[in-house]
Amino acid sequence: QVQLVESGGGLVHTGGSLRLSCAASGRTFSDYVMGWFRQAPGKEREFVATINRSGGSSVYADSMRGRFTISRNNAKNTLYLQMNSLKPEDTAVYYCATSTSTGARTSYDYDYWGQGTQVTVSS
C-alpha cells in the first residue's frame, strides 16, 4: 500500500506559477514510476506528465510540454510538478499516482492515487 498526499495548489493569475508536491509513504518510493494527472469539472481525467524511477526520463502531454516540469527526490519520497505560464484552462484538480509502467499515459496504468489538490487560474 502506498499513501500519496498532494499539496501546493491554490489560486494564481494567468501567467503565474505554482509548484505542486506529492509526498509518498508506505513503500519504497523509488520502486515506482510516478505521474501527474488532472481533472477539470465535467471533464475526464487527463494525463499531465510521468517520470521514471530514477528521475532521469520524463514524458509530457503536448499541451504541458515546455510549461510544466515533473521531477522527483527519491531521498525525500517526494514528487514535484513545477507549473509555469499558467492559463485558465489549466484549472483542475491535480492528482499524483504510482505506476509500474515507464512512460504510461493512461489512468488505467496507475495503481495508487492521492486525494488531489485544486489549482485555479484566474483570467
Coordinates of C-alpha atoms in Angstrom, one line a residue:
Q1 CA 0.0 0.0 0.0
V2 CA 1.2 3.5 -0.9
Q3 CA -0.2 6.7 0.5
L4 CA 0.1 9.8 -1.6
V5 CA -0.6 13.3 -0.4
E6 CA -0.6 16.3 -2.8
S7 CA -0.1 19.9 -1.8
G8 CA 0.8 23.2 -3.2
G9 CA -2.4 24.0 -5.1
G10 CA -4.1 27.4 -4.9
L11 CA -5.3 30.4 -6.8
V12 CA -3.0 32.1 -9.3
H13 CA -3.4 34.7 -12.1
T14 CA -2.8 33.9 -15.7
G15 CA 0.9 33.7 -16.4
G16 CA 1.7 32.8 -12.8
S17 CA 3.5 29.7 -11.4
L18 CA 2.9 27.1 -8.8
R19 CA 4.8 24.1 -7.6
L20 CA 2.9 21.0 -6.6
S21 CA 4.3 18.4 -4.3
C22 CA 3.3 14.8 -3.7
A23 CA 4.6 13.1 -0.6
A24 CA 4.7 9.3 -0.6
S25 CA 4.8 6.8 2.2
G26 CA 4.2 3.2 2.8
R27 CA 6.5 1.6 0.3
T28 CA 9.8 2.3 -1.4
F29 CA 9.2 5.4 -3.4
S30 CA 11.9 4.7 -5.9
D31 CA 10.3 1.4 -6.9
Y32 CA 7.5 3.3 -8.7
V33 CA 7.1 5.2 -11.9
M34 CA 5.2 8.4 -10.9
G35 CA 2.7 10.5 -12.8
W36 CA 0.6 13.6 -12.6
F37 CA -3.0 13.8 -13.9
R38 CA -5.6 16.5 -13.7
Q39 CA -9.4 16.7 -13.9
A40 CA -11.4 19.7 -14.6
P41 CA -15.1 19.9 -13.8
G42 CA -17.2 18.0 -16.2
K43 CA -14.2 16.5 -18.0
E44 CA -12.3 13.2 -17.9
R45 CA -9.1 12.8 -16.0
E46 CA -6.2 13.9 -18.2
F47 CA -2.6 12.9 -18.3
V48 CA -0.1 15.6 -17.5
A49 CA 3.3 14.0 -17.1
T50 CA 5.2 11.0 -15.9
I51 CA 8.7 10.3 -14.7
N52 CA 10.7 7.1 -14.4
R53 CA 12.0 5.6 -11.2
S54 CA 15.4 7.3 -11.2
G55 CA 14.0 10.7 -12.4
G56 CA 16.2 10.6 -15.5
S57 CA 13.4 10.4 -18.0
S58 CA 10.0 12.1 -18.3
V59 CA 7.1 12.3 -20.7
Y60 CA 4.6 15.2 -21.0
A61 CA 1.3 15.8 -22.6
D62 CA 1.7 18.0 -25.6
S63 CA -0.2 21.0 -24.1
M64 CA 2.0 21.0 -21.0
R65 CA 5.4 20.4 -22.6
G66 CA 7.6 23.5 -22.1
R67 CA 5.5 24.9 -19.4
F68 CA 5.4 22.1 -16.8
T69 CA 8.3 20.2 -15.3
I70 CA 8.0 16.9 -13.4
S71 CA 10.7 15.9 -11.0
R72 CA 11.3 13.7 -8.0
N73 CA 13.5 13.4 -5.0
N74 CA 13.8 9.8 -4.0
A75 CA 15.6 10.6 -0.8
K76 CA 12.7 12.7 0.3
N77 CA 10.0 10.4 -1.2
T78 CA 8.5 13.4 -3.0
L79 CA 7.3 14.1 -6.5
Y80 CA 7.0 17.6 -7.9
L81 CA 5.3 19.4 -10.7
Q82 CA 6.6 22.9 -11.5
M83 CA 3.9 24.8 -13.5
N84 CA 4.8 28.0 -15.3
S85 CA 2.9 30.3 -17.6
L86 CA -0.4 29.0 -16.2
K87 CA -3.6 29.5 -18.2
P88 CA -7.2 29.5 -17.2
E89 CA -7.6 26.1 -19.0
D90 CA -5.1 24.6 -16.5
T91 CA -7.7 25.0 -13.8
A92 CA -8.3 21.5 -12.4
V93 CA -7.8 19.1 -9.5
Y94 CA -4.3 17.7 -9.9
Y95 CA -3.5 14.2 -8.8
C96 CA -0.3 12.2 -8.4
A97 CA -0.3 8.4 -8.9
T98 CA 2.0 5.4 -9.0
S99 CA 2.6 3.0 -11.8
T100 CA 4.9 0.1 -12.7
S101 CA 4.9 1.1 -16.4
T102 CA 7.5 3.5 -17.6
G103 CA 6.0 6.2 -19.8
A104 CA 2.5 5.3 -19.0
R105 CA -0.1 7.9 -20.1
T106 CA -3.4 6.4 -19.2
S107 CA -5.0 6.3 -15.8
Y108 CA -5.6 2.6 -16.1
D109 CA -1.8 2.0 -15.8
Y110 CA -1.7 3.8 -12.4
D111 CA -2.5 2.0 -9.2
Y112 CA -2.3 4.3 -6.1
W113 CA -3.7 7.8 -6.2
G114 CA -3.6 10.8 -3.9
Q115 CA -6.7 12.9 -3.0
G116 CA -5.8 15.7 -5.3
T117 CA -5.0 19.4 -4.9
Q118 CA -7.0 22.2 -6.5
V119 CA -5.4 24.6 -8.9
T120 CA -7.4 27.6 -10.1
V121 CA -6.0 30.0 -12.7
S122 CA -7.9 33.3 -13.0
S123 CA -8.0 35.3 -16.2

